[in-house]
Amino acid sequence: MHGPHAARRQGRHGTLGEIAALQVSYRDEPAQVLLERTSTLAVLSFGGAGAPGSDPRHLRVPLPLLAGDLPRECWSVDAEVSSGSCGELRWATGGGWRFASIELDEACADGIEAASKRAYQLLIEHVRASPECHLQRVWNYLDAINAGAGDAERYRLFCSGRAQGLAAHAVTRYPAATAIGHHGPRGLLQVYALSAAEPGVALENPRQVSAWKYPREYGPTAPSFARAMRLPNFALAISGTAAVIGHASHHHGDVGAQADETFANLGMLLERSGLPAFDAESPLKVYVRHREDAPAVRAALARHLDPAVPCVLLHGDICRKELLVEIDGWRFG
Ligand code: 3EB
């Protein structure tokens, strides 16, 4: 076995023998070319255009790129990958890692709350029954995320459904997560996840109240996620991070200042993990609410990041109306 992260497997304790190296990168190759490789665990094609692929490893994410960035994210493992599907759930596994995705049509699932509950029940059921039974990281994309007033806001309903789905399986150790609004097909709920054969270690941010402890003003059900997850290969999987200090959103109407605050939050997560700054092996996804904010966001990235850090800017809505930018990503190495 070889690859840049291979040495990690000899790691700090003896239980990591089955976890192969995992790499995540943004790519220009057609999905077909990436999927030909048996080491490819997942391919996420941004923009969502085209027919759904037949390969369970391929997911079309309905968030458009904001010009110029590489159109696909590829997860590859230092192992042979197998894949399949079972109803609405599609999966791939190799090297102690598992990619699982579910797409539901809310119209067939009695609305966003019921659809979210169902997605999480199916996801947890599948992951728990597999050798890669430790859920590490989940992405959630739903449309019209900020539609609905007060507690009827769709994001809040999503949070309630997610919590019910997790509670149905008595999940109390939350994964790292992202929840973003898409402008794609109406009623499409997309949930995809990474799980592993070994547990990760969840990490919180001392600058922020833990999401599951958010006060009542943000909705009847606090969001069920950890700020980051130290994966069993010691990489850090970072949740969607925005300009939230304590539990409050800061810098209303100022996307540049929100991006700066987001980097302060990201910096704290790195510091708490004992990890150096983001580098060429730290792919980041930057979600931007308004297309016209892209230049200001790029300027903020240039202020905070080494130019070697791989970034993609995606057009998507952040789960609180006043938040204009959110960043998630990985720090390997
Ligand atoms: C925040 O800090 C911003 O509901 O899964 C970030 C990451 C946010 C994940 C989720 C929400 C979620 O609360 C919003």
JSON list of N, CA, C and O in Angstrom, two decimals, residues 268-316:
[
{"chain": "A", "resi": 268, "resn": "MET", "atom": "N", "xyz": [-10.01, 28.35, 14.72]},
{"chain": "A", "resi": 268, "resn": "MET", "atom": "CA", "xyz": [-10.14, 27.78, 16.06]},
{"chain": "A", "resi": 268, "resn": "MET", "atom": "C", "xyz": [-10.25, 26.26, 15.99]},
{"chain": "A", "resi": 268, "resn": "MET", "atom": "O", "xyz": [-9.66, 25.55, 16.82]},
{"chain": "A", "resi": 269, "resn": "LEU", "atom": "N", "xyz": [-10.99, 25.75, 15.01]},
{"chain": "A", "resi": 269, "resn": "LEU", "atom": "CA", "xyz": [-11.12, 24.29, 14.88]},
{"chain": "A", "resi": 269, "resn": "LEU", "atom": "C", "xyz": [-9.77, 23.65, 14.57]},
{"chain": "A", "resi": 269, "resn": "LEU", "atom": "O", "xyz": [-9.42, 22.60, 15.12]},
{"chain": "A", "resi": 270, "resn": "LEU", "atom": "N", "xyz": [-9.00, 24.30, 13.69]},
{"chain": "A", "resi": 270, "resn": "LEU", "atom": "CA", "xyz": [-7.66, 23.77, 13.37]},
{"chain": "A", "resi": 270, "resn": "LEU", "atom": "C", "xyz": [-6.78, 23.79, 14.61]},
{"chain": "A", "resi": 270, "resn": "LEU", "atom": "O", "xyz": [-6.09, 22.81, 14.92]},
{"chain": "A", "resi": 271, "resn": "GLU", "atom": "N", "xyz": [-6.82, 24.93, 15.32]},
{"chain": "A", "resi": 271, "resn": "GLU", "atom": "CA", "xyz": [-5.99, 25.08, 16.51]},
{"chain": "A", "resi": 271, "resn": "GLU", "atom": "C", "xyz": [-6.32, 24.01, 17.55]},
{"chain": "A", "resi": 271, "resn": "GLU", "atom": "O", "xyz": [-5.43, 23.37, 18.11]},
{"chain": "A", "resi": 272, "resn": "ARG", "atom": "N", "xyz": [-7.63, 23.80, 17.77]},
{"chain": "A", "resi": 272, "resn": "ARG", "atom": "CA", "xyz": [-8.06, 22.81, 18.76]},
{"chain": "A", "resi": 272, "resn": "ARG", "atom": "C", "xyz": [-7.66, 21.39, 18.36]},
{"chain": "A", "resi": 272, "resn": "ARG", "atom": "O", "xyz": [-7.59, 20.49, 19.19]},
{"chain": "A", "resi": 273, "resn": "SER", "atom": "N", "xyz": [-7.45, 21.19, 17.05]},
{"chain": "A", "resi": 273, "resn": "SER", "atom": "CA", "xyz": [-7.06, 19.87, 16.56]},
{"chain": "A", "resi": 273, "resn": "SER", "atom": "C", "xyz": [-5.55, 19.73, 16.47]},
{"chain": "A", "resi": 273, "resn": "SER", "atom": "O", "xyz": [-5.05, 18.68, 16.07]},
{"chain": "A", "resi": 274, "resn": "GLY", "atom": "N", "xyz": [-4.83, 20.80, 16.76]},
{"chain": "A", "resi": 274, "resn": "GLY", "atom": "CA", "xyz": [-3.38, 20.77, 16.63]},
{"chain": "A", "resi": 274, "resn": "GLY", "atom": "C", "xyz": [-2.93, 20.68, 15.19]},
{"chain": "A", "resi": 274, "resn": "GLY", "atom": "O", "xyz": [-1.85, 20.15, 14.89]},
{"chain": "A", "resi": 275, "resn": "LEU", "atom": "N", "xyz": [-3.75, 21.20, 14.28]},
{"chain": "A", "resi": 275, "resn": "LEU", "atom": "CA", "xyz": [-3.42, 21.12, 12.85]},
{"chain": "A", "resi": 275, "resn": "LEU", "atom": "C", "xyz": [-2.95, 22.47, 12.34]},
{"chain": "A", "resi": 275, "resn": "LEU", "atom": "O", "xyz": [-3.47, 23.51, 12.74]},
{"chain": "A", "resi": 276, "resn": "PRO", "atom": "N", "xyz": [-1.98, 22.46, 11.41]},
{"chain": "A", "resi": 276, "resn": "PRO", "atom": "CA", "xyz": [-1.54, 23.72, 10.81]},
{"chain": "A", "resi": 276, "resn": "PRO", "atom": "C", "xyz": [-2.58, 24.25, 9.81]},
{"chain": "A", "resi": 276, "resn": "PRO", "atom": "O", "xyz": [-3.61, 23.62, 9.59]},
{"chain": "A", "resi": 277, "resn": "ALA", "atom": "N", "xyz": [-2.28, 25.40, 9.24]},
{"chain": "A", "resi": 277, "resn": "ALA", "atom": "CA", "xyz": [-3.20, 26.08, 8.32]},
{"chain": "A", "resi": 277, "resn": "ALA", "atom": "C", "xyz": [-3.60, 25.17, 7.15]},
{"chain": "A", "resi": 277, "resn": "ALA", "atom": "O", "xyz": [-2.90, 24.20, 6.82]},
{"chain": "A", "resi": 278, "resn": "PHE", "atom": "N", "xyz": [-4.71, 25.51, 6.50]},
{"chain": "A", "resi": 278, "resn": "PHE", "atom": "CA", "xyz": [-5.14, 24.77, 5.31]},
{"chain": "A", "resi": 278, "resn": "PHE", "atom": "C", "xyz": [-4.05, 24.81, 4.25]},
{"chain": "A", "resi": 278, "resn": "PHE", "atom": "O", "xyz": [-3.35, 25.82, 4.10]},
{"chain": "A", "resi": 279, "resn": "ASP", "atom": "N", "xyz": [-3.93, 23.71, 3.51]},
{"chain": "A", "resi": 279, "resn": "ASP", "atom": "CA", "xyz": [-2.90, 23.61, 2.49]},
{"chain": "A", "resi": 279, "resn": "ASP", "atom": "C", "xyz": [-3.47, 22.96, 1.23]},
{"chain": "A", "resi": 279, "resn": "ASP", "atom": "O", "xyz": [-4.69, 22.84, 1.09]},
{"chain": "A", "resi": 280, "resn": "ALA", "atom": "N", "xyz": [-2.60, 22.49, 0.36]},
{"chain": "A", "resi": 280, "resn": "ALA", "atom": "CA", "xyz": [-3.03, 21.93, -0.92]},
{"chain": "A", "resi": 280, "resn": "ALA", "atom": "C", "xyz": [-3.88, 20.66, -0.75]},
{"chain": "A", "resi": 280, "resn": "ALA", "atom": "O", "xyz": [-4.55, 20.24, -1.69]},
{"chain": "A", "resi": 281, "resn": "GLU", "atom": "N", "xyz": [-3.85, 20.07, 0.44]},
{"chain": "A", "resi": 281, "resn": "GLU", "atom": "CA", "xyz": [-4.67, 18.89, 0.70]},
{"chain": "A", "resi": 281, "resn": "GLU", "atom": "C", "xyz": [-5.84, 19.20, 1.62]},
{"chain": "A", "resi": 281, "resn": "GLU", "atom": "O", "xyz": [-6.28, 18.34, 2.39]},
{"chain": "A", "resi": 282, "resn": "SER", "atom": "N", "xyz": [-6.33, 20.42, 1.53]},
{"chain": "A", "resi": 282, "resn": "SER", "atom": "CA", "xyz": [-7.46, 20.84, 2.36]},
{"chain": "A", "resi": 282, "resn": "SER", "atom": "C", "xyz": [-8.58, 21.39, 1.47]},
{"chain": "A", "resi": 282, "resn": "SER", "atom": "O", "xyz": [-8.82, 22.60, 1.45]},
{"chain": "A", "resi": 283, "resn": "PRO", "atom": "N", "xyz": [-9.28, 20.52, 0.75]},
{"chain": "A", "resi": 283, "resn": "PRO", "atom": "CA", "xyz": [-10.32, 21.04, -0.14]},
{"chain": "A", "resi": 283, "resn": "PRO", "atom": "C", "xyz": [-11.48, 21.67, 0.65]},
{"chain": "A", "resi": 283, "resn": "PRO", "atom": "O", "xyz": [-11.98, 21.08, 1.60]},
{"chain": "A", "resi": 284, "resn": "LEU", "atom": "N", "xyz": [-11.84, 22.87, 0.24]},
{"chain": "A", "resi": 284, "resn": "LEU", "atom": "CA", "xyz": [-12.92, 23.61, 0.90]},
{"chain": "A", "resi": 284, "resn": "LEU", "atom": "C", "xyz": [-14.06, 23.89, -0.08]},
{"chain": "A", "resi": 284, "resn": "LEU", "atom": "O", "xyz": [-13.82, 24.19, -1.25]},
{"chain": "A", "resi": 285, "resn": "LYS", "atom": "N", "xyz": [-15.29, 23.81, 0.42]},
{"chain": "A", "resi": 285, "resn": "LYS", "atom": "CA", "xyz": [-16.46, 24.21, -0.36]},
{"chain": "A", "resi": 285, "resn": "LYS", "atom": "C", "xyz": [-17.01, 25.49, 0.26]},
{"chain": "A", "resi": 285, "resn": "LYS", "atom": "O", "xyz": [-17.25, 25.55, 1.46]},
{"chain": "A", "resi": 286, "resn": "VAL", "atom": "N", "xyz": [-17.21, 26.48, -0.58]},
{"chain": "A", "resi": 286, "resn": "VAL", "atom": "CA", "xyz": [-17.66, 27.78, -0.11]},
{"chain": "A", "resi": 286, "resn": "VAL", "atom": "C", "xyz": [-19.05, 28.03, -0.69]},
{"chain": "A", "resi": 286, "resn": "VAL", "atom": "O", "xyz": [-19.22, 28.13, -1.90]},
{"chain": "A", "resi": 287, "resn": "TYR", "atom": "N", "xyz": [-20.05, 28.08, 0.18]},
{"chain": "A", "resi": 287, "resn": "TYR", "atom": "CA", "xyz": [-21.43, 28.27, -0.25]},
{"chain": "A", "resi": 287, "resn": "TYR", "atom": "C", "xyz": [-21.76, 29.76, -0.18]},
{"chain": "A", "resi": 287, "resn": "TYR", "atom": "O", "xyz": [-21.57, 30.39, 0.87]},
{"chain": "A", "resi": 288, "resn": "VAL", "atom": "N", "xyz": [-22.24, 30.32, -1.29]},
{"chain": "A", "resi": 288, "resn": "VAL", "atom": "CA", "xyz": [-22.49, 31.75, -1.39]},
{"chain": "A", "resi": 288, "resn": "VAL", "atom": "C", "xyz": [-23.97, 31.96, -1.71]},
{"chain": "A", "resi": 288, "resn": "VAL", "atom": "O", "xyz": [-24.48, 31.39, -2.67]},
{"chain": "A", "resi": 289, "resn": "ARG", "atom": "N", "xyz": [-24.65, 32.77, -0.88]},
{"chain": "A", "resi": 289, "resn": "ARG", "atom": "CA", "xyz": [-26.09, 32.96, -1.07]},
{"chain": "A", "resi": 289, "resn": "ARG", "atom": "C", "xyz": [-26.41, 33.76, -2.34]},
{"chain": "A", "resi": 289, "resn": "ARG", "atom": "O", "xyz": [-27.33, 33.41, -3.08]},
{"chain": "A", "resi": 290, "resn": "HIS", "atom": "N", "xyz": [-25.68, 34.87, -2.53]},
{"chain": "A", "resi": 290, "resn": "HIS", "atom": "CA", "xyz": [-25.97, 35.75, -3.68]},
{"chain": "A", "resi": 290, "resn": "HIS", "atom": "C", "xyz": [-24.80, 35.68, -4.66]},
{"chain": "A", "resi": 290, "resn": "HIS", "atom": "O", "xyz": [-23.67, 35.99, -4.30]},
{"chain": "A", "resi": 291, "resn": "ARG", "atom": "N", "xyz": [-25.11, 35.34, -5.92]},
{"chain": "A", "resi": 291, "resn": "ARG", "atom": "CA", "xyz": [-24.07, 35.23, -6.94]},
{"chain": "A", "resi": 291, "resn": "ARG", "atom": "C", "xyz": [-23.17, 36.47, -6.99]},
{"chain": "A", "resi": 291, "resn": "ARG", "atom": "O", "xyz": [-21.97, 36.38, -7.17]},
{"chain": "A", "resi": 292, "resn": "GLU", "atom": "N", "xyz": [-23.80, 37.64, -6.81]},
{"chain": "A", "resi": 292, "resn": "GLU", "atom": "CA", "xyz": [-23.04, 38.89, -6.94]},
{"chain": "A", "resi": 292, "resn": "GLU", "atom": "C", "xyz": [-22.03, 39.07, -5.79]},
{"chain": "A", "resi": 292, "resn": "GLU", "atom": "O", "xyz": [-21.18, 39.96, -5.86]},
{"chain": "A", "resi": 293, "resn": "ASP", "atom": "N", "xyz": [-22.11, 38.25, -4.75]},
{"chain": "A", "resi": 293, "resn": "ASP", "atom": "CA", "xyz": [-21.14, 38.33, -3.66]},
{"chain": "A", "resi": 293, "resn": "ASP", "atom": "C", "xyz": [-19.86, 37.54, -3.95]},
{"chain": "A", "resi": 293, "resn": "ASP", "atom": "O", "xyz": [-18.90, 37.58, -3.16]},
{"chain": "A", "resi": 294, "resn": "ALA", "atom": "N", "xyz": [-19.84, 36.81, -5.07]},
{"chain": "A", "resi": 294, "resn": "ALA", "atom": "CA", "xyz": [-18.69, 35.95, -5.35]},
{"chain": "A", "resi": 294, "resn": "ALA", "atom": "C", "xyz": [-17.35, 36.71, -5.31]},
{"chain": "A", "resi": 294, "resn": "ALA", "atom": "O", "xyz": [-16.39, 36.22, -4.69]},
{"chain": "A", "resi": 295, "resn": "PRO", "atom": "N", "xyz": [-17.25, 37.90, -5.94]},
{"chain": "A", "resi": 295, "resn": "PRO", "atom": "CA", "xyz": [-15.94, 38.60, -5.89]},
{"chain": "A", "resi": 295, "resn": "PRO", "atom": "C", "xyz": [-15.51, 38.94, -4.46]},
{"chain": "A", "resi": 295, "resn": "PRO", "atom": "O", "xyz": [-14.33, 38.78, -4.11]},
{"chain": "A", "resi": 296, "resn": "ALA", "atom": "N", "xyz": [-16.44, 39.40, -3.63]},
{"chain": "A", "resi": 296, "resn": "ALA", "atom": "CA", "xyz": [-16.08, 39.73, -2.24]},
{"chain": "A", "resi": 296, "resn": "ALA", "atom": "C", "xyz": [-15.66, 38.47, -1.47]},
{"chain": "A", "resi": 296, "resn": "ALA", "atom": "O", "xyz": [-14.75, 38.52, -0.64]},
{"chain": "A", "resi": 297, "resn": "VAL", "atom": "N", "xyz": [-16.30, 37.36, -1.78]},
{"chain": "A", "resi": 297, "resn": "VAL", "atom": "CA", "xyz": [-15.94, 36.10, -1.11]},
{"chain": "A", "resi": 297, "resn": "VAL", "atom": "C", "xyz": [-14.56, 35.65, -1.57]},
{"chain": "A", "resi": 297, "resn": "VAL", "atom": "O", "xyz": [-13.71, 35.24, -0.77]},
{"chain": "A", "resi": 298, "resn": "ARG", "atom": "N", "xyz": [-14.31, 35.76, -2.88]},
{"chain": "A", "resi": 298, "resn": "ARG", "atom": "CA", "xyz": [-12.98, 35.38, -3.38]},
{"chain": "A", "resi": 298, "resn": "ARG", "atom": "C", "xyz": [-11.89, 36.26, -2.76]},
{"chain": "A", "resi": 298, "resn": "ARG", "atom": "O", "xyz": [-10.79, 35.78, -2.45]},
{"chain": "A", "resi": 299, "resn": "ALA", "atom": "N", "xyz": [-12.19, 37.53, -2.58]},
{"chain": "A", "resi": 299, "resn": "ALA", "atom": "CA", "xyz": [-11.21, 38.43, -1.94]},
{"chain": "A", "resi": 299, "resn": "ALA", "atom": "C", "xyz": [-10.92, 37.96, -0.51]},
{"chain": "A", "resi": 299, "resn": "ALA", "atom": "O", "xyz": [-9.77, 37.98, -0.06]},
{"chain": "A", "resi": 300, "resn": "ALA", "atom": "N", "xyz": [-11.96, 37.52, 0.19]},
{"chain": "A", "resi": 300, "resn": "ALA", "atom": "CA", "xyz": [-11.77, 37.03, 1.57]},
{"chain": "A", "resi": 300, "resn": "ALA", "atom": "C", "xyz": [-10.92, 35.76, 1.56]},
{"chain": "A", "resi": 300, "resn": "ALA", "atom": "O", "xyz": [-10.04, 35.58, 2.40]},
{"chain": "A", "resi": 301, "resn": "LEU", "atom": "N", "xyz": [-11.18, 34.87, 0.59]},
{"chain": "A", "resi": 301, "resn": "LEU", "atom": "CA", "xyz": [-10.38, 33.64, 0.50]},
{"chain": "A", "resi": 301, "resn": "LEU", "atom": "C", "xyz": [-8.91, 34.00, 0.29]},
{"chain": "A", "resi": 301, "resn": "LEU", "atom": "O", "xyz": [-8.02, 33.39, 0.89]},
{"chain": "A", "resi": 302, "resn": "ALA", "atom": "N", "xyz": [-8.67, 35.00, -0.56]},
{"chain": "A", "resi": 302, "resn": "ALA", "atom": "CA", "xyz": [-7.30, 35.41, -0.84]},
{"chain": "A", "resi": 302, "resn": "ALA", "atom": "C", "xyz": [-6.63, 35.99, 0.41]},
{"chain": "A", "resi": 302, "resn": "ALA", "atom": "O", "xyz": [-5.42, 35.85, 0.61]},
{"chain": "A", "resi": 303, "resn": "ARG", "atom": "N", "xyz": [-7.43, 36.63, 1.29]},
{"chain": "A", "resi": 303, "resn": "ARG", "atom": "CA", "xyz": [-6.87, 37.19, 2.53]},
{"chain": "A", "resi": 303, "resn": "ARG", "atom": "C", "xyz": [-6.45, 36.09, 3.50]},
{"chain": "A", "resi": 303, "resn": "ARG", "atom": "O", "xyz": [-5.54, 36.25, 4.29]},
{"chain": "A", "resi": 304, "resn": "HIS", "atom": "N", "xyz": [-7.18, 34.96, 3.49]},
{"chain": "A", "resi": 304, "resn": "HIS", "atom": "CA", "xyz": [-7.01, 33.98, 4.56]},
{"chain": "A", "resi": 304, "resn": "HIS", "atom": "C", "xyz": [-6.31, 32.69, 4.13]},
{"chain": "A", "resi": 304, "resn": "HIS", "atom": "O", "xyz": [-5.88, 31.93, 5.00]},
{"chain": "A", "resi": 305, "resn": "LEU", "atom": "N", "xyz": [-6.26, 32.42, 2.84]},
{"chain": "A", "resi": 305, "resn": "LEU", "atom": "CA", "xyz": [-5.79, 31.10, 2.41]},
{"chain": "A", "resi": 305, "resn": "LEU", "atom": "C", "xyz": [-4.56, 31.16, 1.53]},
{"chain": "A", "resi": 305, "resn": "LEU", "atom": "O", "xyz": [-4.42, 32.07, 0.69]},
{"chain": "A", "resi": 306, "resn": "ASP", "atom": "N", "xyz": [-3.69, 30.18, 1.69]},
{"chain": "A", "resi": 306, "resn": "ASP", "atom": "CA", "xyz": [-2.61, 29.94, 0.74]},
{"chain": "A", "resi": 306, "resn": "ASP", "atom": "C", "xyz": [-3.27, 29.68, -0.62]},
{"chain": "A", "resi": 306, "resn": "ASP", "atom": "O", "xyz": [-4.26, 28.96, -0.69]},
{"chain": "A", "resi": 307, "resn": "PRO", "atom": "N", "xyz": [-2.74, 30.24, -1.70]},
{"chain": "A", "resi": 307, "resn": "PRO", "atom": "CA", "xyz": [-3.38, 30.03, -3.02]},
{"chain": "A", "resi": 307, "resn": "PRO", "atom": "C", "xyz": [-3.43, 28.56, -3.44]},
{"chain": "A", "resi": 307, "resn": "PRO", "atom": "O", "xyz": [-4.20, 28.20, -4.33]},
{"chain": "A", "resi": 308, "resn": "ALA", "atom": "N", "xyz": [-2.65, 27.70, -2.78]},
{"chain": "A", "resi": 308, "resn": "ALA", "atom": "CA", "xyz": [-2.66, 26.27, -3.13]},
{"chain": "A", "resi": 308, "resn": "ALA", "atom": "C", "xyz": [-3.89, 25.54, -2.59]},
{"chain": "A", "resi": 308, "resn": "ALA", "atom": "O", "xyz": [-4.17, 24.40, -2.98]},
{"chain": "A", "resi": 309, "resn": "VAL", "atom": "N", "xyz": [-4.64, 26.17, -1.69]},
{"chain": "A", "resi": 309, "resn": "VAL", "atom": "CA", "xyz": [-5.82, 25.49, -1.10]},
{"chain": "A", "resi": 309, "resn": "VAL", "atom": "C", "xyz": [-6.90, 25.34, -2.17]},
{"chain": "A", "resi": 309, "resn": "VAL", "atom": "O", "xyz": [-7.34, 26.32, -2.75]},
{"chain": "A", "resi": 310, "resn": "PRO", "atom": "N", "xyz": [-7.34, 24.10, -2.43]},
{"chain": "A", "resi": 310, "resn": "PRO", "atom": "CA", "xyz": [-8.39, 23.90, -3.44]},
{"chain": "A", "resi": 310, "resn": "PRO", "atom": "C", "xyz": [-9.75, 24.38, -2.91]},
{"chain": "A", "resi": 310, "resn": "PRO", "atom": "O", "xyz": [-10.18, 23.96, -1.84]},
{"chain": "A", "resi": 311, "resn": "CYS", "atom": "N", "xyz": [-10.39, 25.27, -3.66]},
{"chain": "A", "resi": 311, "resn": "CYS", "atom": "CA", "xyz": [-11.69, 25.81, -3.26]},
{"chain": "A", "resi": 311, "resn": "CYS", "atom": "C", "xyz": [-12.68, 25.71, -4.41]},
{"chain": "A", "resi": 311, "resn": "CYS", "atom": "O", "xyz": [-12.29, 25.89, -5.56]},
{"chain": "A", "resi": 312, "resn": "VAL", "atom": "N", "xyz": [-13.93, 25.46, -4.09]},
{"chain": "A", "resi": 312, "resn": "VAL", "atom": "CA", "xyz": [-14.99, 25.69, -5.08]},
{"chain": "A", "resi": 312, "resn": "VAL", "atom": "C", "xyz": [-16.04, 26.59, -4.44]},
{"chain": "A", "resi": 312, "resn": "VAL", "atom": "O", "xyz": [-16.36, 26.45, -3.26]},
{"chain": "A", "resi": 313, "resn": "LEU", "atom": "N", "xyz": [-16.55, 27.54, -5.23]},
{"chain": "A", "resi": 313, "resn": "LEU", "atom": "CA", "xyz": [-17.64, 28.40, -4.79]},
{"chain": "A", "resi": 313, "resn": "LEU", "atom": "C", "xyz": [-18.93, 27.85, -5.38]},
{"chain": "A", "resi": 313, "resn": "LEU", "atom": "O", "xyz": [-19.03, 27.64, -6.59]},
{"chain": "A", "resi": 314, "resn": "LEU", "atom": "N", "xyz": [-19.90, 27.59, -4.51]},
{"chain": "A", "resi": 314, "resn": "LEU", "atom": "CA", "xyz": [-21.18, 27.03, -4.94]},
{"chain": "A", "resi": 314, "resn": "LEU", "atom": "C", "xyz": [-22.30, 27.99, -4.58]},
{"chain": "A", "resi": 314, "resn": "LEU", "atom": "O", "xyz": [-22.27, 28.62, -3.51]},
{"chain": "A", "resi": 315, "resn": "HIS", "atom": "N", "xyz": [-23.28, 28.08, -5.47]},
{"chain": "A", "resi": 315, "resn": "HIS", "atom": "CA", "xyz": [-24.42, 28.95, -5.20]},
{"chain": "A", "resi": 315, "resn": "HIS", "atom": "C", "xyz": [-25.45, 28.18, -4.37]},
{"chain": "A", "resi": 315, "resn": "HIS", "atom": "O", "xyz": [-26.03, 27.20, -4.84]},
{"chain": "A", "resi": 316, "resn": "GLY", "atom": "N", "xyz": [-25.64, 28.61, -3.13]},
{"chain": "A", "resi": 316, "resn": "GLY", "atom": "CA", "xyz": [-26.60, 27.93, -2.26]},
{"chain": "A", "resi": 316, "resn": "GLY", "atom": "C", "xyz": [-26.99, 28.83, -1.11]},
{"chain": "A", "resi": 316, "resn": "GLY", "atom": "O", "xyz": [-26.29, 29.79, -0.78]}
]
